[in-house]
CSV table of C-alpha atoms and ligand atoms in Angstrom, one decimal:
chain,number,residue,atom,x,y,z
A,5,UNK,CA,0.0,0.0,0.0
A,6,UNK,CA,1.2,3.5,-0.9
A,7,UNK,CA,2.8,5.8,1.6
A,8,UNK,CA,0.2,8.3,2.7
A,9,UNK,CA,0.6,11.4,2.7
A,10,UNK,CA,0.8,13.5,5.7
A,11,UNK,CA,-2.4,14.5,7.5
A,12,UNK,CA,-1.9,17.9,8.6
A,13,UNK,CA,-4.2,20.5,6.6
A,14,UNK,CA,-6.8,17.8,6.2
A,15,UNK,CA,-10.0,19.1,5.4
A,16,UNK,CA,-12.5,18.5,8.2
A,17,UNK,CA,-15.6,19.9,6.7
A,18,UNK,CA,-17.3,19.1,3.4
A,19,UNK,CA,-17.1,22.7,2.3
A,20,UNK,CA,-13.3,21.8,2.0
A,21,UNK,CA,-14.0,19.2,-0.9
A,22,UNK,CA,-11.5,20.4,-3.0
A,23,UNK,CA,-9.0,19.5,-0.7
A,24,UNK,CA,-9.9,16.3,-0.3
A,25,UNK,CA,-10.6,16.0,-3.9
A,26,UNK,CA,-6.3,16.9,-4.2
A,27,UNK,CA,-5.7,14.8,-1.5
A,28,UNK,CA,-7.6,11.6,-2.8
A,29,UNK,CA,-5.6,12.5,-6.5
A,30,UNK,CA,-2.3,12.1,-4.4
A,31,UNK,CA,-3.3,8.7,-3.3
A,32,UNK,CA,-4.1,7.4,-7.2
A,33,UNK,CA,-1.1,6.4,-9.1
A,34,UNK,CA,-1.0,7.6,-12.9
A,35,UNK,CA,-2.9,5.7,-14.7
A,36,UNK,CA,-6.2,5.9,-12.5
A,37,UNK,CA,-5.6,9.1,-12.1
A,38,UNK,CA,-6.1,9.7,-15.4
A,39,UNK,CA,-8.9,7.2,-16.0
A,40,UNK,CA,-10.8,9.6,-13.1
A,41,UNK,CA,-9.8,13.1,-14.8
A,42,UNK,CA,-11.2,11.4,-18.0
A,43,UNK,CA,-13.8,10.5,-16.2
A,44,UNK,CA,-14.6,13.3,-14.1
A,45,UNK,CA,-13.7,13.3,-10.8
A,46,UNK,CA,-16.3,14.9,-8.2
A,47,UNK,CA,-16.7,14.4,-4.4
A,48,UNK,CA,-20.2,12.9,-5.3
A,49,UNK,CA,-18.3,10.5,-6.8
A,50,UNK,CA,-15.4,9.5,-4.3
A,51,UNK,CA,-18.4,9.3,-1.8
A,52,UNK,CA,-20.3,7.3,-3.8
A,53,UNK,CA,-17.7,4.9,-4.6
A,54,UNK,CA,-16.3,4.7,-1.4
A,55,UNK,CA,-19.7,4.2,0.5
A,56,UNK,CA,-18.4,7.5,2.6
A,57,UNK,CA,-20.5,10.1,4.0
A,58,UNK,CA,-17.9,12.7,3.8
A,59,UNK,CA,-20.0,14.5,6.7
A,60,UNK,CA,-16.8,14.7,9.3
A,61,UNK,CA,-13.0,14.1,9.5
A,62,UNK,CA,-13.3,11.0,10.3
A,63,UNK,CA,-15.2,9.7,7.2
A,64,UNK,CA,-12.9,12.0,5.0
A,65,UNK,CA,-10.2,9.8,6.3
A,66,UNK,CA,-11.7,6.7,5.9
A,67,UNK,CA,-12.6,7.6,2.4
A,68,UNK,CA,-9.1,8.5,2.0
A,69,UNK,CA,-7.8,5.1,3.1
A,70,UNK,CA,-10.2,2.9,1.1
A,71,UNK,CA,-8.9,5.1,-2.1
A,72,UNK,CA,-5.9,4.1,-1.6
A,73,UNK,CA,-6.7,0.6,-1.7
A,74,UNK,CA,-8.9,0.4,-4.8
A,75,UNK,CA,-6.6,1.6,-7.0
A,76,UNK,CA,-5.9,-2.6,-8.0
A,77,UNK,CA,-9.8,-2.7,-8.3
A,78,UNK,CA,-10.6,0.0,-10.5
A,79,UNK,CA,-7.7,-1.0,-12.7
A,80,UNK,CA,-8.4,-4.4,-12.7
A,81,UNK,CA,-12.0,-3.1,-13.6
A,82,UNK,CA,-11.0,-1.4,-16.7
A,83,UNK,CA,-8.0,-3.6,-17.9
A,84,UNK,CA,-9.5,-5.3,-21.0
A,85,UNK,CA,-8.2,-8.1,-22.4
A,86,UNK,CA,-8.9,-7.7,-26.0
A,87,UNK,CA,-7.0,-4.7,-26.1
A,88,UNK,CA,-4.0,-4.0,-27.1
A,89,UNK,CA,-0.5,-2.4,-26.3
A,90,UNK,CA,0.7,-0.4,-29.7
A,91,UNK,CA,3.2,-2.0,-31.6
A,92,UNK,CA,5.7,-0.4,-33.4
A,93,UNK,CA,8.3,-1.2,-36.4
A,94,UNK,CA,11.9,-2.2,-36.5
A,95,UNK,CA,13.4,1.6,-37.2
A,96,UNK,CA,11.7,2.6,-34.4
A,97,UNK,CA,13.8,0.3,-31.4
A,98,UNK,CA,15.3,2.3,-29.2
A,99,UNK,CA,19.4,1.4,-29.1
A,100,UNK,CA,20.9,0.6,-27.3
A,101,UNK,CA,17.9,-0.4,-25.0
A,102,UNK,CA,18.6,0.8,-21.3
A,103,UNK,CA,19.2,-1.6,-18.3
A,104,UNK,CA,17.0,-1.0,-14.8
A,105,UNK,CA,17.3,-3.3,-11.8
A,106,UNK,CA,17.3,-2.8,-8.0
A,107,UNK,CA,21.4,-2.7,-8.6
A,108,UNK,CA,23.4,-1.5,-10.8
A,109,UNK,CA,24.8,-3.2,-14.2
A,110,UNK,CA,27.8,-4.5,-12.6
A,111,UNK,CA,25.8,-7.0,-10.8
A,112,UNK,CA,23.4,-8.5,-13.0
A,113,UNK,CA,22.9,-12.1,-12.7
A,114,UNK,CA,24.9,-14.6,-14.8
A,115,UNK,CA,22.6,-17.8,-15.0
A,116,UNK,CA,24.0,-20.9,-16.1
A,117,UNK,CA,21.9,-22.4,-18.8
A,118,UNK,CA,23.6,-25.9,-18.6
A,119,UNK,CA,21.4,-26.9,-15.1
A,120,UNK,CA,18.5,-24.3,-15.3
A,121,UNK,CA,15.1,-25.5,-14.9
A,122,UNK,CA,11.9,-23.1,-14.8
A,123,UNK,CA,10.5,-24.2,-11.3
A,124,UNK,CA,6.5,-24.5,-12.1
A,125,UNK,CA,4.0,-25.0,-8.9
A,126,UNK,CA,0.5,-24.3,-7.7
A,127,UNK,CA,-2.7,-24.6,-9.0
A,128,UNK,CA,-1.4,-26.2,-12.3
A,129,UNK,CA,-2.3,-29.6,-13.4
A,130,UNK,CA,1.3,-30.4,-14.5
A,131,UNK,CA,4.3,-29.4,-12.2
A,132,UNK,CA,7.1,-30.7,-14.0
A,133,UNK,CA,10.4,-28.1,-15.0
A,134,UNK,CA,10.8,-26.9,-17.7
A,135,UNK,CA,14.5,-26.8,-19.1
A,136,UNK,CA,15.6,-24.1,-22.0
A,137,UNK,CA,16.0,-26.7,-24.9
A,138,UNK,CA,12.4,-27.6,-23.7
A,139,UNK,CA,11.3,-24.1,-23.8
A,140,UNK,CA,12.8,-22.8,-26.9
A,141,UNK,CA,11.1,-26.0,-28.5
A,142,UNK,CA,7.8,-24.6,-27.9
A,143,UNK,CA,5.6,-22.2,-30.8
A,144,UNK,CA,7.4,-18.6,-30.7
A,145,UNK,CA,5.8,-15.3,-31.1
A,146,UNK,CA,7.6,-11.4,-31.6
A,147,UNK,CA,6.6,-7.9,-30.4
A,148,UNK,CA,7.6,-4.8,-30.8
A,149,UNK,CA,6.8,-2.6,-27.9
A,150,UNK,CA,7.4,-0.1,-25.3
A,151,UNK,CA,8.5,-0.4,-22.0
A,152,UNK,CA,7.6,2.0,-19.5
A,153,UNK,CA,9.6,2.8,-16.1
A,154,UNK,CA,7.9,4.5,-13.5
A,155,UNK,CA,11.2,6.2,-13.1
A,156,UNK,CA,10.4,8.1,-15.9
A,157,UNK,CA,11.9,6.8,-18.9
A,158,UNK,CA,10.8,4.5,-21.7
A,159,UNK,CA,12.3,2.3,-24.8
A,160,UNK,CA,11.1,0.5,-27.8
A,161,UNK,CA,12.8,-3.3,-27.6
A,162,UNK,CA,11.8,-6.6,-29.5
A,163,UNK,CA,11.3,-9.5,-27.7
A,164,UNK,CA,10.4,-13.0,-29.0
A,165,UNK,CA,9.3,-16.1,-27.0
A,166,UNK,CA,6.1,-18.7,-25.9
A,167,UNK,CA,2.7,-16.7,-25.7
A,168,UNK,CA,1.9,-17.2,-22.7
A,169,UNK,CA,-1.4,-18.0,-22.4
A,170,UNK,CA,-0.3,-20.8,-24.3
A,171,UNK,CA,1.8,-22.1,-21.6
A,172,UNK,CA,-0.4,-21.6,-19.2
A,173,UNK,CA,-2.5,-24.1,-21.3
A,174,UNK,CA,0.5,-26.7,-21.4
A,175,UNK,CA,0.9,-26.8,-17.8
A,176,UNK,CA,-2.7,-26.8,-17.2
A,177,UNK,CA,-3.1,-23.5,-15.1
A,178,UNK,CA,-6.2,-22.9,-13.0
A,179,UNK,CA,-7.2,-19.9,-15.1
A,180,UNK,CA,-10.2,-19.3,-12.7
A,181,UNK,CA,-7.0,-18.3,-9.8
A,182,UNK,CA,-6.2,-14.8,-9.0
A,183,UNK,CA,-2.8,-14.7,-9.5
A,184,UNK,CA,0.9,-15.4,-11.3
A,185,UNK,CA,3.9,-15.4,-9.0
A,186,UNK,CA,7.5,-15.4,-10.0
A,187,UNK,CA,10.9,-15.8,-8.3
A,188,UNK,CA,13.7,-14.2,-9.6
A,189,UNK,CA,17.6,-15.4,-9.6
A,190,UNK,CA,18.3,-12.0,-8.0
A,191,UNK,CA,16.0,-11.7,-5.0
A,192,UNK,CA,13.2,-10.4,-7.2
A,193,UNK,CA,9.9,-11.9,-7.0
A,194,UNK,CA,6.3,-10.1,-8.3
A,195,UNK,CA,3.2,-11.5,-9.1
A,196,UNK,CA,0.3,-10.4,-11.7
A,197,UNK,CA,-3.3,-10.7,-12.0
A,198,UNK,CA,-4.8,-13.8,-14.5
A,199,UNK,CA,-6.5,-11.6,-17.0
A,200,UNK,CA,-3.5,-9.9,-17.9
A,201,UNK,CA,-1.4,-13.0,-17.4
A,202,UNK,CA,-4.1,-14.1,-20.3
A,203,UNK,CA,-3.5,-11.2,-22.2
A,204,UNK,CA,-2.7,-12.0,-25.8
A,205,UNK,CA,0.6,-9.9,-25.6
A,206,UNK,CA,1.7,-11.4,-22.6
A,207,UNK,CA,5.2,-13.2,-23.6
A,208,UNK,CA,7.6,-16.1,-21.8
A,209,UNK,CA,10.6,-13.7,-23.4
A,210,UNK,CA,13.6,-15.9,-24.5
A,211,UNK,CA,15.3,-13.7,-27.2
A,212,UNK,CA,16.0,-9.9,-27.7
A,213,UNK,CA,15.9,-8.5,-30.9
A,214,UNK,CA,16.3,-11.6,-32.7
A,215,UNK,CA,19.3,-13.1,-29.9
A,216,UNK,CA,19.3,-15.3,-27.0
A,217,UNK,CA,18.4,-12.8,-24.0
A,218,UNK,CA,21.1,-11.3,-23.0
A,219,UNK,CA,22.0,-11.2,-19.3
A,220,UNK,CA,21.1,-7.3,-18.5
A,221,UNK,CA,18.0,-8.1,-20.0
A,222,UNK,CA,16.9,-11.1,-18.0
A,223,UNK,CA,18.6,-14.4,-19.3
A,224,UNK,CA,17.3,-17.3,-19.6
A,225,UNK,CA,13.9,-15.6,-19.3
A,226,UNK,CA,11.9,-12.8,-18.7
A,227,UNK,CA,7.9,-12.2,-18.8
A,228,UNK,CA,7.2,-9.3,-20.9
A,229,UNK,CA,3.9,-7.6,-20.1
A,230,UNK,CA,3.3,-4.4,-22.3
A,231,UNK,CA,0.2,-3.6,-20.5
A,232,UNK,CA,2.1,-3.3,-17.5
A,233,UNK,CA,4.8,-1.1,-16.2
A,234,UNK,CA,8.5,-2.3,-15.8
A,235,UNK,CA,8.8,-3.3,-12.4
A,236,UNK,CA,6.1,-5.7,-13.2
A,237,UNK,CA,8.5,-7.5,-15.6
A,238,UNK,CA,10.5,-9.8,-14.0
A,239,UNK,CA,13.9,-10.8,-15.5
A,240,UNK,CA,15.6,-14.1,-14.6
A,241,UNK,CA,12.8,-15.8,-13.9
A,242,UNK,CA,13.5,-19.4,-12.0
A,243,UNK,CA,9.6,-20.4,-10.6
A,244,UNK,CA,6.5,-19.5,-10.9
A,245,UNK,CA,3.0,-20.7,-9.4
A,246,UNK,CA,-0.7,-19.7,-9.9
A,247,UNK,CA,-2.2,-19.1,-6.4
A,248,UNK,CA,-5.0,-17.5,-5.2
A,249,UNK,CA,-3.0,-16.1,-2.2
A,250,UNK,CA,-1.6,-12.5,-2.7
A,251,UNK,CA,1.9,-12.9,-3.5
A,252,UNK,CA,3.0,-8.8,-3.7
A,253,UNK,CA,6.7,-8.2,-5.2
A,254,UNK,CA,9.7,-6.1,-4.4
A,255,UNK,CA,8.8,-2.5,-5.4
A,256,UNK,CA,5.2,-3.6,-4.9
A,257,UNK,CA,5.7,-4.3,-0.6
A,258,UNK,CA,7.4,-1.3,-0.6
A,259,UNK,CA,4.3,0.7,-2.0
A,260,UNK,CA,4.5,0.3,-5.7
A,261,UNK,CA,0.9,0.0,-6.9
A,262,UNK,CA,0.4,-3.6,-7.2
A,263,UNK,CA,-1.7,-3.8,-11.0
A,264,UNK,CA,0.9,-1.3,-12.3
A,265,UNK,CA,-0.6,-1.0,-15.6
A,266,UNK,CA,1.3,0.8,-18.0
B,329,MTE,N1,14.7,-9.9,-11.7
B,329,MTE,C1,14.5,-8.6,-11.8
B,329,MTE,N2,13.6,-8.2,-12.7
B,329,MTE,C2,13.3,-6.9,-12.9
B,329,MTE,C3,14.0,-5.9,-12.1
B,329,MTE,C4,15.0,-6.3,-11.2
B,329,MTE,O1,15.6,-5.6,-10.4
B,329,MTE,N3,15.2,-7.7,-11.1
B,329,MTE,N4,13.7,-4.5,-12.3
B,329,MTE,C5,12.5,-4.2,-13.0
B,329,MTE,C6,12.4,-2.8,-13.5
B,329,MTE,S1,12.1,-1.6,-12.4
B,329,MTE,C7,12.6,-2.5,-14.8
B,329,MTE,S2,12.3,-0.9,-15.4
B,329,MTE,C8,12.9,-3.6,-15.8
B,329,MTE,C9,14.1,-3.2,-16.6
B,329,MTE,O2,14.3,-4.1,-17.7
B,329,MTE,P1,15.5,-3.9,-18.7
B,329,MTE,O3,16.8,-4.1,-17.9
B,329,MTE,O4,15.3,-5.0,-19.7
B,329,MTE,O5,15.4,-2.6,-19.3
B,329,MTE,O6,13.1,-4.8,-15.2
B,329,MTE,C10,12.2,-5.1,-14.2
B,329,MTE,N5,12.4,-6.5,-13.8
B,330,MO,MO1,11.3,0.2,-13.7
């Protein structure tokens, strides 16, 4: 859950509701906040959707704290899963594409492909590994998209690996569960909801720009999400499980919104 901002200044009366209009804003991250300026956003509105009177401090707060936490509804409301992330063509890839981690290039993981096995558990019918010969064996697909960090930058890369929805078939996923987890050979981990982990532009990445992945960019494999923001990307992926139990991610537990679309 987000930091919150501090409380001093909060509006206790409603004839302050532009205040607590600006402070609810704070609370949304981008993309909602935008779906609400599209939208419209009135006090009517907030109160309406939070089931809050807004009639004293104490339901401005609790109005405040319930925004807070729908941010993962209301995008998970609105994410659609017929449409789709713009593509672009080759002239327009962005070289050489940047690296991001939670460290710094020097340290990116070196995974050895001679005894890696994708770890699969959970709700799944099938739970056996899967090892890259295995994986790179399996029906390919290509995108050209953009990738978005909420630290403000973004690049145009092409990735190319198993659609996976399509793997998700293979190993028999409970597609009626909540969620995807993934462990990371750094000590990454996220996790993402099943519609977009249906998504048809939702990709087990194994090559960029036409080459094995390189290292910086997750080798042996990342999931590439253009729907989604970067941190929601996992690189060097080792496991992953369909659960129905929240499994939240690094930037996520530390109050990254958790849908993080993009
Ligand atoms: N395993 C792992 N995956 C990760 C990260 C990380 O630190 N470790 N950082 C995330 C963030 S914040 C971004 S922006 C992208 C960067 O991917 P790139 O190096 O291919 O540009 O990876 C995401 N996936
Ligand atoms: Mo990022």
């Amino acid at each position: 859950m987000p930091t919150r901002p501090p409380r001093s200044g909060l509006p206790s009366t409603i004839n302050e509701s532009d205040l607590v209009v600006r402070e609810a804003m704070r609370l949304l991250d981008a993309p909602t906040r935008r779906l609400f300026l599209q939208r419209g956003l009135t006090l009517g509105g907030l109160s309406l959707l939070t089931g809050c009177a807004l009639d004293s401090s104490e339901s401005v707060d609790k109005m405040l704290t319930k925004i807070s936490f729908f941010n993962d509804r209301v995008q998970g409301a609105i994410f659609s899963s017929t449409d789709l992330a713009p593509t672009y063509s080759e002239s327009m890839i962005t070289r050489p594409f940047p690296f991001n981690a939670y460290y710094g290039v020097d340290e990116v993981r070196h995974v050895d492909p001679s005894d890696y096995e994708l770890e699969i558990s959970g709700l799944v019918r099938e739970k056996k590994s899967w090892t890259l010969p295995e994986l790179n064996a399996l029906p390919q697909v290509d995108q050209i998209t953009r990738h978005i960090c909420v630290e403000g930058w973004s690049a145009i890369g092409r990735w190319g690996g198993v659609k996976f929805s399509d793997f998700l078939d293979r190993i028999g996923a409970d597609k009626t569960a909540k969620y995807v987890g993934f462990k990371c050979a750094d000590d990454y981990y996220t996790s993402i909801d099943m519609p977009t982990a249906l998504h048809p532009q939702t990709q087990l990445t194994l090559t960029y720009d036409g080459k094995t992945l390189p290292a910086e960019y997750g080798f042996p494999m990342k999931l590439r999400m253009p729907t989604k923001l970067g941190y929601k990307n996992p690189k060097h992926i080792e496991a992953l499980f369909v659960t129905n139990e929240y499994p939240g991610g690094y930037w996520e537990d530390q109050g990254y919104n958790w849908f993080g679309g993009s």
